[in-house]
Coordinates of C-alpha atoms and ligand atoms in Angstrom, one line a residue:
M1 CA -9.5 -9.1 -16.9
A2 CA -7.0 -11.7 -15.7
P3 CA -3.4 -10.8 -16.8
K4 CA -2.0 -12.8 -19.7
P5 CA 1.2 -14.5 -19.1
A6 CA 2.6 -12.9 -22.2
E7 CA 2.2 -9.4 -20.7
L8 CA 3.5 -10.1 -17.2
W9 CA 6.6 -11.9 -16.3
C10 CA 7.8 -12.0 -12.8
F11 CA 11.5 -12.1 -12.2
Y12 CA 13.0 -12.6 -8.8
V13 CA 16.2 -10.7 -9.0
A14 CA 18.5 -10.9 -6.2
L15 CA 20.8 -8.0 -7.5
A16 CA 18.8 -4.9 -8.1
L17 CA 19.3 -3.7 -11.6
G18 CA 20.6 -0.3 -10.6
F19 CA 17.1 0.8 -9.7
M20 CA 17.6 4.4 -9.4
G21 CA 21.0 3.6 -7.9
I22 CA 19.3 2.1 -4.9
A23 CA 19.6 -1.6 -4.4
I24 CA 16.3 -3.1 -3.4
A25 CA 17.6 -6.6 -3.0
D26 CA 15.0 -9.5 -3.0
S27 CA 11.9 -7.4 -4.0
P28 CA 10.6 -9.1 -7.1
Y29 CA 10.5 -7.3 -10.5
R30 CA 7.5 -7.4 -12.7
F31 CA 7.8 -6.3 -16.4
F32 CA 4.9 -5.0 -18.4
D33 CA 5.0 -3.9 -22.1
W34 CA 2.1 -1.7 -23.0
N35 CA 1.1 -0.5 -26.5
V36 CA -1.4 2.5 -26.2
T37 CA -3.5 2.8 -29.4
Y38 CA -6.9 4.2 -30.5
G39 CA -9.5 1.6 -31.4
D40 CA -13.2 1.2 -31.8
I41 CA -15.2 0.7 -28.5
Y42 CA -19.0 0.4 -28.0
P43 CA -19.5 0.9 -24.3
L44 CA -23.1 2.1 -24.7
G45 CA -23.7 0.4 -28.0
V46 CA -22.5 3.4 -29.9
R47 CA -19.2 3.1 -31.9
Q48 CA -16.7 5.5 -30.5
Q49 CA -12.9 5.9 -30.6
G50 CA -11.4 4.6 -27.3
I51 CA -8.0 4.5 -25.9
L52 CA -6.8 0.8 -25.7
I53 CA -3.9 -0.7 -23.9
N54 CA -2.6 -3.9 -25.7
G55 CA -5.9 -3.9 -27.5
Q56 CA -7.8 -3.9 -24.2
F57 CA -10.5 -1.4 -22.8
P58 CA -10.4 -1.1 -19.9
G59 CA -6.7 -1.6 -19.9
P60 CA -4.9 -4.8 -18.3
E61 CA -5.2 -5.2 -14.6
I62 CA -2.0 -4.9 -12.6
Y63 CA -1.4 -7.6 -10.0
A64 CA 1.3 -6.6 -7.6
V65 CA 2.5 -7.8 -4.2
T66 CA 3.6 -5.3 -1.7
N67 CA 7.2 -4.2 -2.3
D68 CA 7.2 -5.4 -5.9
N69 CA 9.1 -3.3 -8.4
L70 CA 7.0 -2.7 -11.4
Y71 CA 8.7 -1.8 -14.8
I72 CA 5.9 -0.6 -17.1
N73 CA 7.1 0.2 -20.6
V74 CA 4.4 2.4 -22.2
H75 CA 4.6 2.8 -25.9
N76 CA 2.6 5.8 -27.2
S77 CA 1.0 4.8 -30.5
L78 CA -1.4 7.8 -30.3
P79 CA -0.9 10.7 -32.7
E80 CA -0.5 13.0 -29.6
P81 CA 1.3 13.1 -26.3
F82 CA 0.3 10.7 -23.5
L83 CA 0.9 9.9 -19.9
L84 CA -0.5 7.4 -17.4
S85 CA -0.8 8.3 -13.7
W86 CA -1.2 5.7 -10.8
N87 CA -4.0 6.9 -8.5
G88 CA -3.3 6.0 -5.0
V89 CA 0.2 4.4 -5.7
Q90 CA 2.4 6.5 -3.4
Q91 CA 5.6 6.6 -5.5
R92 CA 7.8 7.0 -2.3
K93 CA 10.6 9.4 -2.8
N94 CA 9.9 9.3 -6.4
S95 CA 7.3 11.8 -7.7
Y96 CA 9.1 11.7 -11.1
Q97 CA 7.1 8.5 -11.8
D98 CA 3.7 10.0 -11.0
G99 CA 2.8 10.5 -14.5
V100 CA 1.0 13.8 -14.1
Y101 CA 2.3 16.8 -16.2
G102 CA 3.6 18.6 -13.2
T103 CA 6.1 15.8 -12.5
T104 CA 6.7 13.8 -15.8
C105 CA 7.2 14.9 -19.3
P106 CA 4.5 13.6 -21.7
I107 CA 5.5 10.7 -24.0
P108 CA 5.6 12.0 -27.5
P109 CA 3.7 10.2 -30.2
G110 CA 5.7 7.1 -31.4
K111 CA 7.9 7.1 -28.4
N112 CA 7.9 5.1 -25.2
F113 CA 8.8 5.5 -21.5
T114 CA 9.3 2.9 -18.7
Y115 CA 7.8 3.8 -15.4
R116 CA 9.8 2.2 -12.6
I117 CA 7.4 2.1 -9.7
Q118 CA 7.8 0.3 -6.4
V119 CA 4.5 -0.4 -4.5
K120 CA 5.6 0.0 -1.0
D121 CA 3.4 -1.4 2.0
Q122 CA 0.1 -0.6 0.5
I123 CA -2.3 -3.5 0.3
G124 CA -5.4 -2.6 -1.5
T125 CA -7.2 -1.4 -4.5
Y126 CA -6.1 1.5 -6.8
F127 CA -6.3 2.4 -10.5
Y128 CA -4.3 4.1 -13.3
F129 CA -5.7 6.4 -15.9
P130 CA -4.4 8.8 -18.6
S131 CA -3.7 12.1 -17.1
L132 CA -3.4 14.5 -20.2
A133 CA -5.9 16.4 -22.2
F134 CA -9.2 14.7 -21.6
H135 CA -8.1 11.3 -22.4
K136 CA -9.7 9.8 -19.4
A137 CA -13.0 10.2 -21.2
A138 CA -11.7 7.6 -23.8
G139 CA -10.7 4.9 -21.5
G140 CA -6.9 4.0 -20.9
F141 CA -7.7 3.2 -17.3
G142 CA -7.4 -0.1 -15.4
S143 CA -7.3 -1.6 -12.0
I144 CA -4.3 -2.0 -9.8
R145 CA -4.5 -4.4 -7.0
V146 CA -1.6 -4.7 -4.4
L147 CA -1.8 -8.0 -2.5
S148 CA -0.1 -8.8 0.7
R149 CA 2.9 -11.1 0.7
P150 CA 2.3 -14.8 0.9
L151 CA 2.0 -15.9 4.6
I152 CA 0.9 -12.4 5.7
P153 CA -2.7 -12.8 6.5
V154 CA -5.4 -10.3 5.6
P155 CA -8.3 -10.0 8.2
F156 CA -10.9 -12.1 6.3
P157 CA -11.0 -15.6 4.9
E158 CA -9.6 -16.0 1.3
P159 CA -12.5 -15.3 -1.1
A160 CA -13.6 -17.9 -3.7
A161 CA -12.7 -15.2 -6.3
D162 CA -11.7 -11.7 -6.4
Y163 CA -13.5 -9.5 -9.0
T164 CA -12.9 -6.0 -10.3
L165 CA -15.7 -3.5 -11.1
L166 CA -14.6 -0.4 -12.7
I167 CA -17.7 1.9 -12.8
G168 CA -18.1 5.3 -14.1
D169 CA -20.3 7.9 -15.8
W170 CA -19.7 7.9 -19.6
Y171 CA -20.1 10.1 -22.7
T172 CA -20.7 8.7 -26.1
A173 CA -19.0 11.9 -27.4
N174 CA -15.3 11.3 -28.0
H175 CA -12.8 12.9 -25.6
S176 CA -11.6 15.4 -28.3
I177 CA -15.1 16.8 -28.7
L178 CA -15.5 17.0 -24.9
K179 CA -12.1 18.8 -24.6
T180 CA -13.1 21.2 -27.4
I181 CA -16.2 22.1 -25.4
L182 CA -14.1 22.7 -22.2
D183 CA -11.5 24.7 -24.2
G184 CA -14.3 26.9 -25.6
G185 CA -15.1 27.9 -22.1
H186 CA -18.3 25.8 -21.7
R187 CA -19.5 23.3 -19.2
L188 CA -20.0 19.6 -20.4
P189 CA -23.5 18.3 -20.9
N190 CA -24.8 15.4 -18.8
P191 CA -23.1 12.1 -19.5
N192 CA -25.1 9.5 -21.5
G193 CA -24.9 6.6 -19.2
I194 CA -22.9 4.4 -16.9
V195 CA -20.4 1.8 -17.8
I196 CA -19.3 -1.2 -15.7
N197 CA -15.9 -2.7 -16.9
G198 CA -16.3 -0.8 -20.1
R199 CA -19.7 -2.1 -20.9
G200 CA -23.4 -1.1 -20.6
P201 CA -26.4 -2.6 -18.9
Q202 CA -26.4 -6.4 -18.4
A203 CA -23.4 -6.9 -20.4
T204 CA -21.1 -8.1 -17.7
T205 CA -21.6 -11.3 -15.7
F206 CA -20.0 -12.4 -12.5
T207 CA -20.5 -16.1 -11.8
V208 CA -20.6 -17.2 -8.2
E209 CA -21.2 -20.7 -6.5
K210 CA -23.9 -20.9 -4.0
G211 CA -22.6 -20.7 -0.4
K212 CA -19.3 -19.2 -1.4
T213 CA -18.0 -15.7 -0.6
Y214 CA -16.5 -13.3 -3.2
R215 CA -14.5 -10.1 -3.1
F216 CA -15.6 -7.2 -5.3
R217 CA -13.1 -4.4 -5.8
I218 CA -15.2 -1.4 -6.9
T219 CA -13.5 1.8 -8.3
N220 CA -15.3 4.9 -9.7
V221 CA -13.1 5.7 -12.7
G222 CA -15.8 8.1 -14.1
L223 CA -15.5 11.8 -14.8
Q224 CA -17.8 13.3 -12.3
H225 CA -20.7 11.5 -10.7
S226 CA -20.9 9.8 -7.3
L227 CA -22.3 6.3 -7.8
N228 CA -24.3 4.0 -5.6
F229 CA -23.4 0.3 -5.8
R230 CA -25.7 -2.4 -4.7
V231 CA -26.5 -6.1 -5.4
Q232 CA -30.1 -7.2 -5.4
D233 CA -31.1 -9.2 -2.3
H234 CA -27.5 -9.4 -1.1
E235 CA -25.7 -7.6 1.7
M236 CA -22.1 -6.6 1.4
T237 CA -19.4 -6.5 4.0
L238 CA -16.9 -3.7 3.6
V239 CA -13.3 -4.9 4.1
E240 CA -11.0 -2.4 2.4
V241 CA -10.8 1.2 1.4
E242 CA -7.8 2.4 -0.7
G243 CA -5.3 0.3 1.4
T244 CA -7.0 0.4 4.8
H245 CA -8.6 -2.7 6.2
T246 CA -11.8 -1.5 7.6
M247 CA -14.2 -2.6 10.3
Q248 CA -16.2 -5.2 8.6
N249 CA -19.7 -3.4 8.7
T250 CA -22.4 -4.7 6.4
Y251 CA -24.4 -2.4 4.0
S252 CA -27.1 -3.0 1.5
S253 CA -25.6 -0.4 -0.8
L254 CA -22.4 1.8 -0.9
D255 CA -21.7 5.3 -2.3
V256 CA -18.5 5.4 -4.3
H257 CA -17.4 8.9 -5.1
V258 CA -15.4 9.7 -8.3
G259 CA -11.8 8.5 -7.9
Q260 CA -12.6 6.3 -4.8
S261 CA -12.0 2.5 -4.4
Y262 CA -13.7 0.0 -2.0
S263 CA -13.6 -3.8 -1.5
V264 CA -16.6 -5.7 -0.3
L265 CA -17.3 -9.3 0.4
I266 CA -20.5 -10.8 -0.9
T267 CA -21.8 -14.3 0.1
A268 CA -23.9 -16.1 -2.5
N269 CA -26.5 -17.1 0.2
Q270 CA -29.7 -16.6 -1.8
P271 CA -31.9 -19.2 -3.8
S272 CA -30.1 -20.0 -7.0
R273 CA -31.0 -17.5 -9.8
D274 CA -29.5 -14.4 -11.4
F275 CA -29.6 -11.1 -9.6
Y276 CA -28.9 -7.5 -10.7
I277 CA -25.8 -5.7 -9.7
A278 CA -27.0 -2.1 -9.9
V279 CA -25.0 1.1 -10.2
S280 CA -26.8 4.5 -10.3
T281 CA -25.8 8.2 -10.1
R282 CA -26.2 10.1 -6.8
F283 CA -27.0 13.8 -6.2
A284 CA -27.7 14.0 -9.9
S285 CA -30.6 16.0 -11.6
K286 CA -31.1 13.1 -14.0
I287 CA -30.6 9.6 -12.5
L288 CA -28.5 7.4 -14.7
N289 CA -28.1 3.7 -13.9
S290 CA -26.5 0.6 -15.2
T291 CA -26.4 -3.1 -14.3
A292 CA -24.3 -6.1 -14.4
I293 CA -25.4 -9.7 -13.5
L294 CA -24.6 -11.8 -10.5
H295 CA -25.1 -15.3 -11.9
Y296 CA -25.3 -18.3 -9.6
S297 CA -23.6 -21.2 -11.3
D298 CA -26.6 -23.5 -11.2
S299 CA -29.0 -20.7 -11.9
T300 CA -31.6 -21.2 -14.6
T301 CA -33.6 -17.9 -14.0
S302 CA -32.3 -14.8 -15.5
V303 CA -33.0 -11.3 -14.2
S304 CA -36.2 -9.6 -15.0
G305 CA -38.2 -6.7 -13.6
P306 CA -37.1 -3.4 -12.3
I307 CA -33.6 -3.0 -11.0
P308 CA -33.5 -2.5 -7.2
G309 CA -33.8 1.2 -6.3
G310 CA -31.1 2.9 -4.3
P311 CA -30.7 6.2 -2.6
T312 CA -30.6 9.2 -4.9
N313 CA -30.3 12.6 -3.2
E314 CA -30.0 11.8 0.4
I315 CA -27.0 13.5 1.8
D316 CA -27.3 12.6 5.4
W317 CA -27.6 8.9 4.5
S318 CA -24.3 9.1 2.6
L319 CA -22.6 11.2 5.3
N320 CA -23.6 8.7 8.0
Q321 CA -22.3 5.8 5.8
A322 CA -19.0 7.6 5.4
R323 CA -18.7 8.2 9.1
S324 CA -19.4 4.5 9.7
V325 CA -16.4 3.5 7.6
R326 CA -13.5 3.1 10.1
T327 CA -10.1 1.4 10.4
N328 CA -10.0 -2.1 12.1
L329 CA -7.3 -1.3 14.4
T330 CA -6.7 -4.9 15.4
A331 CA -6.5 -6.1 11.7
S332 CA -3.1 -7.0 10.2
G333 CA -1.6 -5.1 7.3
P334 CA 0.7 -2.2 7.0
R335 CA -0.6 0.9 8.6
P336 CA 0.7 4.4 8.2
N337 CA 3.1 5.2 11.0
P338 CA 3.5 8.9 11.3
Q339 CA 6.7 9.9 13.3
G340 CA 7.0 6.4 14.6
S341 CA 3.6 6.3 16.3
Y342 CA 0.6 4.5 15.2
H343 CA -1.6 7.1 17.0
Y344 CA -2.2 9.8 14.5
G345 CA -4.6 11.5 16.8
L346 CA -1.9 12.2 19.4
I347 CA 0.5 14.2 17.1
N348 CA 0.4 18.0 17.1
I349 CA -0.7 19.7 14.1
S350 CA 2.0 21.9 12.7
R351 CA 0.0 23.7 10.1
T352 CA -3.7 24.1 9.0
I353 CA -4.5 24.6 5.4
K354 CA -8.1 25.5 4.3
L355 CA -9.1 24.9 0.7
E356 CA -12.1 26.4 -0.9
S357 CA -13.3 25.6 -4.3
S358 CA -15.0 27.9 -6.6
A359 CA -16.4 28.2 -10.1
A360 CA -16.4 31.4 -12.2
L361 CA -16.0 32.8 -15.6
V362 CA -12.4 34.2 -16.3
D363 CA -12.2 36.2 -19.6
R364 CA -15.7 34.8 -20.3
K365 CA -14.5 31.2 -20.1
Q366 CA -15.6 28.7 -17.4
R367 CA -12.8 28.0 -15.0
Y368 CA -12.6 26.4 -11.5
A369 CA -10.2 27.3 -8.7
V370 CA -8.9 26.5 -5.3
N371 CA -8.5 29.4 -3.0
S372 CA -9.2 31.7 -5.9
V373 CA -6.3 30.3 -8.1
S374 CA -7.2 28.4 -11.1
F375 CA -4.3 26.2 -12.2
I376 CA -2.5 26.6 -15.5
P377 CA 0.2 24.2 -16.5
A378 CA 3.7 25.6 -17.1
D379 CA 6.0 24.8 -20.1
T380 CA 8.0 22.4 -18.0
P381 CA 7.1 19.7 -15.5
L382 CA 7.4 21.4 -12.1
K383 CA 9.3 18.6 -10.5
L384 CA 11.9 18.7 -13.3
A385 CA 12.2 22.6 -13.0
D386 CA 12.7 22.1 -9.2
Y387 CA 15.4 19.3 -9.8
F388 CA 17.3 21.2 -12.3
N389 CA 17.0 24.5 -10.6
I390 CA 15.3 26.1 -13.6
D391 CA 13.9 29.5 -12.7
G392 CA 10.7 31.2 -14.0
V393 CA 8.6 27.9 -14.1
F394 CA 6.7 28.2 -10.9
R395 CA 6.7 30.2 -7.6
I396 CA 6.3 28.6 -4.2
G397 CA 3.5 30.3 -2.4
S398 CA 1.5 31.1 -5.6
I399 CA -1.6 29.6 -3.7
P400 CA -2.4 30.7 -0.2
D401 CA -3.0 28.5 2.8
F402 CA -6.5 30.1 3.3
P403 CA -9.2 31.4 1.0
S404 CA -8.2 34.9 0.1
G405 CA -11.5 36.3 -1.0
K406 CA -10.0 37.4 -4.1
K407 CA -11.4 37.3 -7.7
M408 CA -10.5 34.1 -9.5
Y409 CA -7.1 34.3 -11.3
L410 CA -4.9 32.0 -13.2
D411 CA -1.5 30.8 -12.0
T412 CA 0.7 27.8 -11.9
S413 CA -0.1 27.2 -8.3
V414 CA 2.5 25.6 -6.0
M415 CA 2.2 25.4 -2.2
G416 CA 5.5 24.8 -0.2
A417 CA 5.5 22.4 2.7
D418 CA 8.2 21.0 5.0
Y419 CA 9.2 17.4 5.0
R420 CA 8.0 15.7 8.1
A421 CA 5.4 18.2 9.0
F422 CA 2.0 16.9 10.2
I423 CA -0.7 19.0 8.6
E424 CA -4.5 19.4 8.7
I425 CA -6.3 20.2 5.6
V426 CA -9.9 21.5 5.6
F427 CA -11.9 21.2 2.4
Q428 CA -14.8 23.7 2.6
N429 CA -17.5 23.3 0.0
H430 CA -19.9 26.2 -0.5
E431 CA -21.3 24.7 -3.5
N432 CA -24.3 22.6 -4.1
I433 CA -22.5 19.6 -5.6
V434 CA -20.5 16.7 -4.0
Q435 CA -16.8 17.2 -4.4
S436 CA -14.0 14.6 -4.5
W437 CA -10.5 15.4 -3.7
H438 CA -7.3 13.5 -4.2
L439 CA -3.8 13.9 -3.0
D440 CA -1.0 12.0 -4.9
G441 CA 2.0 10.5 -3.0
Y442 CA 0.0 10.0 0.2
S443 CA -2.7 8.5 2.0
F444 CA -4.4 10.7 4.7
W445 CA -6.7 10.2 7.5
V446 CA -10.2 11.6 7.1
V447 CA -10.8 12.8 10.6
G448 CA -14.1 14.6 10.1
M449 CA -16.9 15.7 7.9
D450 CA -20.1 17.6 8.5
G451 CA -22.5 20.1 7.1
G452 CA -22.1 23.7 7.2
V453 CA -18.8 25.9 7.7
W454 CA -15.8 24.5 9.4
T455 CA -14.7 26.4 12.6
P456 CA -11.8 25.4 15.0
A457 CA -14.7 24.1 17.3
S458 CA -15.3 21.5 14.5
R459 CA -12.2 19.7 15.8
E460 CA -14.1 18.5 18.8
Q461 CA -16.0 16.1 16.7
Y462 CA -12.8 14.7 14.8
N463 CA -12.3 10.9 14.9
L464 CA -8.8 10.8 16.3
R465 CA -8.8 7.1 16.9
D466 CA -9.8 4.9 13.9
A467 CA -10.4 7.1 10.9
V468 CA -9.6 5.5 7.6
S469 CA -6.4 6.4 5.8
R470 CA -7.1 6.8 2.1
C471 CA -6.1 9.0 -1.0
T472 CA -9.5 10.3 -2.1
T473 CA -12.3 11.9 0.0
Q474 CA -15.6 13.3 -0.7
V475 CA -16.9 16.7 0.5
Y476 CA -20.7 16.9 0.7
P477 CA -22.7 19.9 -0.7
K478 CA -22.3 22.9 1.7
S479 CA -20.2 20.8 4.0
W480 CA -16.6 20.5 5.0
T481 CA -14.2 17.5 5.3
A482 CA -11.0 17.6 7.3
I483 CA -7.9 15.3 6.8
Y484 CA -4.6 14.9 8.6
V485 CA -1.5 14.2 6.4
S486 CA 2.0 13.2 7.6
L487 CA 4.2 14.8 5.0
D488 CA 6.8 12.0 5.0
N489 CA 7.2 11.8 1.2
V490 CA 9.4 14.4 -0.4
G491 CA 8.4 15.5 -3.9
M492 CA 6.0 17.5 -6.0
W493 CA 2.5 16.1 -5.5
N494 CA -0.8 17.0 -7.2
I495 CA -3.9 17.9 -5.1
R496 CA -6.8 17.8 -7.5
S497 CA -10.5 17.6 -7.9
E498 CA -11.5 14.2 -9.2
F499 CA -14.4 15.9 -11.0
W500 CA -12.4 15.7 -14.3
A501 CA -13.8 18.8 -16.1
R502 CA -12.9 20.9 -13.0
Q503 CA -9.5 19.4 -12.7
Y504 CA -8.9 20.2 -16.4
L505 CA -10.1 23.7 -16.0
G506 CA -7.9 24.5 -13.1
Q507 CA -9.2 22.9 -9.8
Q508 CA -5.8 21.5 -8.8
F509 CA -2.5 22.6 -7.5
Y510 CA 0.9 21.1 -6.4
L511 CA 2.2 20.5 -2.9
R512 CA 6.1 20.7 -2.9
V513 CA 7.2 18.7 0.1
Y514 CA 10.7 19.8 0.6
T515 CA 13.8 19.2 2.7
P516 CA 16.9 21.3 2.4
V517 CA 19.1 18.2 2.9
K518 CA 19.7 16.5 -0.4
S519 CA 19.9 12.7 0.3
L520 CA 18.8 9.6 -1.5
R521 CA 17.4 8.5 1.8
D522 CA 14.7 11.1 1.3
E523 CA 14.4 11.5 -2.4
Y524 CA 15.7 9.6 -5.5
N525 CA 17.4 11.5 -8.4
V526 CA 15.7 12.0 -11.5
P527 CA 15.5 8.6 -13.3
D528 CA 18.1 8.0 -15.9
N529 CA 15.6 7.2 -18.5
A530 CA 13.4 10.4 -17.8
L531 CA 12.0 12.1 -20.9
L532 CA 13.1 15.8 -20.7
C533 CA 10.9 18.5 -22.2
G534 CA 10.3 22.3 -22.0
K535 CA 13.1 24.1 -20.3
A536 CA 14.5 20.8 -19.0
A537 CA 15.2 19.6 -22.6
G538 CA 18.8 18.8 -23.0
R539 CA 19.8 18.5 -19.4
S540 CA 21.6 15.4 -18.1
T541 CA 19.9 12.8 -16.1
A542 CA 23.2 11.2 -15.0
S543 CA 23.5 11.1 -11.3
P544 CA 25.1 14.3 -9.9
Ligands
NAG1 C1 1.2 -0.9 -31.3 O1 0.2 -1.3 -32.0 C2 0.1 -0.7 -33.4 C3 -1.4 -1.0 -34.0 O2 -1.5 -2.4 -33.8 C4 1.2 -1.2 -34.1 O3 1.2 -0.6 -35.4 C5 2.5 -0.8 -33.4 O4 3.6 -1.5 -34.1 C6 2.5 -1.3 -32.0 N1 3.6 -0.8 -31.3 C7 4.4 -1.5 -30.5 C8 5.6 -0.8 -29.8 O5 4.1 -2.7 -30.3
NAG2 C1 -13.7 12.6 -32.4 O1 -14.9 12.7 -33.3 C2 -14.8 13.6 -34.4 C3 -16.1 13.9 -34.9 O2 -16.7 12.6 -35.2 C4 -13.7 13.1 -35.3 O3 -13.5 14.0 -36.3 C5 -12.4 12.8 -34.5 O4 -11.5 12.2 -35.4 C6 -12.6 12.1 -33.2 N1 -11.3 12.0 -32.6 C7 -10.9 11.1 -31.8 C8 -9.6 11.2 -31.3 O5 -11.6 10.1 -31.7
NAG3 C1 11.7 2.2 -24.8 O1 11.6 0.8 -25.0 C2 12.8 0.1 -25.2 C3 12.5 -1.3 -25.5 O2 11.4 -1.3 -26.4 C4 13.7 0.3 -24.0 O3 15.0 -0.3 -24.2 C5 13.9 1.6 -23.6 O4 14.6 1.8 -22.4 C6 12.5 2.4 -23.5 N1 12.7 3.7 -23.3 C7 12.3 4.3 -22.1 C8 12.7 5.9 -22.1 O5 12.0 3.9 -21.1
NAG4 C1 -11.0 -6.8 13.0 O1 -9.9 -7.6 12.6 C2 -9.6 -8.8 13.4 C3 -8.5 -9.4 13.1 O2 -8.4 -9.9 11.8 C4 -11.0 -9.6 13.2 O3 -10.8 -10.7 14.0 C5 -12.1 -8.7 13.6 O4 -13.3 -9.6 13.3 C6 -12.3 -7.4 12.9 N1 -13.3 -6.7 13.4 C7 -14.2 -6.1 12.7 C8 -15.3 -5.3 13.4 O5 -14.2 -6.1 11.5
NAG5 C1 -32.9 3.0 -14.8 O1 -32.9 3.7 -16.0 C2 -33.9 3.4 -16.8 C3 -33.7 4.0 -18.1 O2 -33.5 5.4 -18.1 C4 -35.3 3.7 -16.2 O3 -36.3 3.3 -16.9 C5 -35.3 3.0 -14.8 O4 -36.5 3.5 -14.1 C6 -34.1 3.4 -13.9 N1 -34.1 2.7 -12.7 C7 -33.8 3.1 -11.6 C8 -33.9 2.2 -10.3 O5 -33.5 4.3 -11.4
NAG6 C1 1.7 19.0 21.7 O1 1.5 20.3 22.2 C2 1.2 20.4 23.6 C3 0.7 21.8 23.9 O2 1.4 22.7 23.0 C4 2.5 19.9 24.3 O3 2.2 20.0 25.7 C5 2.8 18.5 23.9 O4 4.0 18.1 24.5 C6 2.8 18.4 22.4 N1 3.1 17.0 22.1 C7 4.0 16.5 21.2 C8 3.9 15.0 21.0 O5 4.7 17.1 20.8

């Protein structure tokens, strides 16, 4: 997983290379050249066609230091359009780089596009993934770690090594078959197994030295299932959640919902042998599990016997664990600073939005919706239509702030919002599944979650002091989750279910964070290398 020198050069450039016309002097540039191809992979022992990046599955890991400028030149060698998106990377003032179809034109087959991304003040663990079609089921994803600058301490001793675990449910059917099932209006069958770093049970080994402490960055890159992560006979200390340094609580296992990332420290403090690292599905009718191996360097005993069990359907257990995950307010590290105040709990809410998900048949085909609107893509990326003032692509207000009670319908749903507003979003889940919701462009405070139906009185139990700031939150079955978001990033931002079949069949929309004042201080121009498609084809990307 370590980056190869050939694919990562680091240039310290004093003079910014005309980066969107804005000089970001002294911030290092890192250049990546990525070739996206199909190739054979065998994650569960069955040959299937996977999406490789520079021949690798999962794709290469991105190492960056906060404020780095990443130039990632993606060559699409697939016979179909392709885009990568950067889950949790905030793309400040720059939603053009977000790599979802609402912001960025697909890279045509045989063509390339260079993403220019600055990772600003977000030290932590994120991932990238292919956002079009159902490509995510074929791989093409990888880990992103943003490190603090040298000399800026993190609130725990330097670990002996820092390991990545990309875990996720997996289908042995290829992504085009899965897409055909969804396009036909059907639900997907259960996945076939769980993969860890692209491999099946006992196929991945992490070597540790007795007495030393290791960081494990765990990301659920799967398509649907919440996963429980545990290491046989070892406790773990939680240290980071999607860019927030947490209170360092210890856990014997950890629930990681789809799209979420956590970092834990694990000390090799047991008698030398090999131990199971176990991952299993939560809240699932059929429990799937997989394992990797924690190998003590002087171990002569391999794993045997049953894998350690974990929680399966216990919702309260998971809810209590989620509530125990809090920000360490005394720890160093960048912290979101809404309206110049580190106290998010003291800021008045300017707007409340309540989002309810639903599942229904529309024209006899399975669809999923938010506030009764099932998203359908337009012929042009919404951000580009907005930038070039192209009419007839989307309407602001095409999704209401509150559930309307209407029958499900299809639309290109865009919600308008004011730059610098401080909003509350309540996700209300009436269904019997765990949901996972993600907002691009931001991290938000998860101020509360509980069973039942949210009412204004639910605010009395909000954590207004040390909630974690993150980009993906779970909502338990027949429960609600409330978040606060400081809308300090102008752009067109995707809000989506991370349950990928639901996202694909309409459970997403865009939040257009807008200011009438056009200024490069608030938002960059469309990048001069932007690919233009749909009604934006032929327009000029030269700065106005
Ligand atoms: C990408 O890889 C394919 C297959 O190996 C190769 O044919 C193609 O030339 C490569 N493209 C680039 C831009 O490196
Ligand atoms: C998916 O599988 C089908 C049937 O095996 C095959 O025809 C098709 O080429 C595969 N497509 C991809 C993109 O892997
Ligand atoms: C495509 O790659 C070439 C170098 O291989 C680069 O010069 C060009 O800027 C890239 N195109 C885009 C749109 O980023
Ligand atoms: C919070 O961070 C401080 C500063 O690094 C550290 O000393 C303290 O142990 C942490 N507290 C908890 C409960 O994690
Ligand atoms: C893991 O899966 C295997 C194969 O399905 C099963 O035999 C085993 O009981 C499962 N273990 C746990 C802890 O669920
Ligand atoms: C928040 O609202 C309350 C009551 O409406 C008001 O008294 C207070 O000044 C407001 N606080 C801020 C920071 O605007």
